[in-house]
């Protein structure tokens, strides 16, 4: 009936308004988040599969918005990229991660590294190289301990200029890792020309390694390719002992995931690192 139709329109309009409002609100909250110190970093350990040593952490940003609670980076990072906030947020992450890692090195974890996620937009910012240099300088962290994680799509957006920046960063001693490896446009021809130090096998392959033969085959192939390219291989999303055992047998170098440790707030990481790790 006409009335029902009318109600439906009202319903949809309301729903649409709510969506628009909440995005608009989210955007406004996000613009204020840095000033209000609502961001913090969690640290997820990466271990050497041969001996269980923690070699580094990955810094993962968290946003605690007083009214919304914890907002996932999968939600706000794309928004930050879209509305031009990613450079500022990325700079904060980089500085915070380097400073924290330097502190941990000073209290005894002398060779602890840090991996920082970098979005394609950041890489394309002409000021990026200088900002990385400054983060190292201000924190006093040696460049050898910093890894930048980039996805394939971030690198190939502007392949030529990306390669230039990546080379300059490498020359400074920084390491470059391809994140979510296997999910992008992995073409062997450009892999050969990319200046990279490690590949991070996407967790979608790692997760089904026991039960899905094709995923096992893919993981094996990536590890073999890593040997050929002379890059380190990191497996992300390791959730079970069985997965860790298989990866070790396949001679995967490093692993990360809930089986080893979930991302931790800085004080929690200190407690974790002080315990002996057995895997
Ligand atoms: P990512 O870089 O692929 O990070 C790995 C994600 O997997 C993290 O989610 C982590 O908490 C989660 N994870 C770790 N181990 C396991 C596991 O064993 N099983 C499962 N199912 N998940 C696991 P998180 O922290 O929610 O981050 C999501 C994404 O947001 C990241 O994916 C990254 O793309 C982005 N991100 C996070 N922090 C930053 C940042 O500081 N800068 C930028 N540009 N992006 C960030
Ligand atoms: Ca990552
Ligand atoms: Ca990843
Ligand atoms: Ca991912």
Coordinates of C-alpha atoms in Angstrom, one line a residue, residues 162-278:
X162 CA 58.3 3.6 -5.1
X163 CA 61.4 1.7 -6.1
X164 CA 63.5 4.9 -5.8
X165 CA 62.3 5.6 -2.3
X166 CA 62.7 2.0 -1.3
X167 CA 66.2 1.9 -2.5
X168 CA 67.1 5.1 -0.7
X169 CA 65.6 3.7 2.5
X170 CA 67.6 0.5 2.1
X171 CA 70.7 2.4 1.5
X172 CA 70.2 4.0 4.9
X173 CA 70.1 0.5 6.4
X174 CA 66.3 0.1 6.7
X175 CA 64.7 -3.1 5.7
X176 CA 61.8 -3.5 3.4
X177 CA 59.2 -6.2 3.7
X178 CA 56.2 -7.1 1.5
X179 CA 53.2 -7.6 3.6
X180 CA 50.2 -9.9 2.9
X181 CA 52.4 -11.6 0.3
X182 CA 50.5 -13.8 -2.1
X183 CA 47.3 -11.8 -2.1
X184 CA 48.4 -9.0 -4.4
X185 CA 49.6 -9.0 -8.0
X186 CA 52.8 -10.9 -7.3
X187 CA 54.4 -11.0 -10.6
X188 CA 57.8 -12.6 -10.6
X189 CA 59.2 -10.1 -13.1
X190 CA 58.7 -7.1 -10.8
X191 CA 59.6 -9.0 -7.7
X192 CA 63.1 -9.4 -9.2
X193 CA 63.4 -5.6 -9.5
X194 CA 62.0 -4.7 -6.1
X195 CA 64.5 -3.8 -3.4
X196 CA 63.1 -6.1 -0.6
X197 CA 64.6 -7.9 2.4
X198 CA 61.7 -10.1 3.4
X199 CA 58.3 -11.5 2.4
X200 CA 55.5 -11.9 4.8
X201 CA 53.3 -14.8 3.8
X202 CA 49.6 -13.7 4.2
X203 CA 47.8 -15.4 7.0
X204 CA 45.1 -16.8 4.7
X205 CA 47.7 -19.3 3.4
X206 CA 49.3 -20.0 6.7
X207 CA 45.9 -20.6 8.4
X208 CA 44.9 -23.6 6.2
X209 CA 48.3 -25.1 5.8
X210 CA 47.4 -28.4 7.5
X211 CA 44.1 -29.1 5.9
X212 CA 44.5 -27.5 2.4
X213 CA 47.1 -29.1 0.2
X214 CA 47.1 -26.2 -2.2
X215 CA 47.8 -23.7 0.6
X216 CA 50.7 -25.9 1.7
X217 CA 52.0 -25.9 -1.9
X218 CA 51.8 -22.1 -2.0
X219 CA 53.6 -21.7 1.3
X220 CA 56.3 -24.1 0.1
X221 CA 56.7 -22.3 -3.1
X222 CA 57.0 -18.9 -1.4
X223 CA 59.7 -20.3 1.0
X224 CA 61.6 -21.8 -2.0
X225 CA 61.3 -18.6 -3.9
X226 CA 62.6 -16.6 -0.9
X227 CA 65.7 -18.7 -0.9
X228 CA 66.3 -17.9 -4.5
X229 CA 65.7 -14.3 -4.1
X230 CA 67.8 -14.3 -0.9
X231 CA 65.1 -12.7 1.2
X232 CA 63.8 -13.7 4.6
X233 CA 60.4 -15.3 4.9
X234 CA 58.0 -14.5 7.7
X235 CA 54.8 -16.4 8.2
X236 CA 52.0 -14.3 9.8
X237 CA 48.8 -15.6 11.4
X238 CA 50.3 -18.7 13.0
X239 CA 47.6 -19.9 15.3
X240 CA 48.6 -23.4 16.2
X241 CA 51.6 -25.4 17.3
X242 CA 51.0 -27.7 14.3
X243 CA 51.3 -24.7 11.9
X244 CA 54.5 -23.6 13.6
X245 CA 56.0 -27.1 13.4
X246 CA 55.2 -27.4 9.7
X247 CA 56.6 -24.0 8.9
X248 CA 59.8 -24.8 10.8
X249 CA 60.1 -28.1 8.8
X250 CA 59.7 -26.1 5.6
X251 CA 62.5 -23.9 6.8
X252 CA 60.5 -20.7 7.1
X253 CA 62.7 -18.2 8.9
X254 CA 60.3 -16.3 11.2
X255 CA 56.8 -16.5 12.5
X256 CA 54.1 -14.3 14.1
X257 CA 50.6 -15.0 15.2
X258 CA 48.3 -15.8 18.1
X259 CA 50.0 -19.1 18.8
X260 CA 53.1 -17.2 19.7
X261 CA 51.5 -14.1 21.1
X262 CA 48.7 -11.7 20.3
X263 CA 49.4 -8.0 19.9
X264 CA 50.3 -6.6 23.4
X265 CA 50.3 -3.1 24.9
X266 CA 53.9 -2.0 25.7
X267 CA 53.8 -2.9 29.4
X268 CA 52.4 -6.3 28.6
X269 CA 55.1 -6.9 26.1
X270 CA 57.8 -6.3 28.7
X271 CA 56.3 -8.9 30.9
X272 CA 56.0 -11.4 28.0
X273 CA 59.6 -10.8 26.9
X274 CA 60.9 -11.5 30.4
X275 CA 59.5 -15.0 30.4
X276 CA 61.2 -17.7 28.6
X277 CA 59.5 -18.6 25.3
X278 CA 59.1 -22.2 24.3

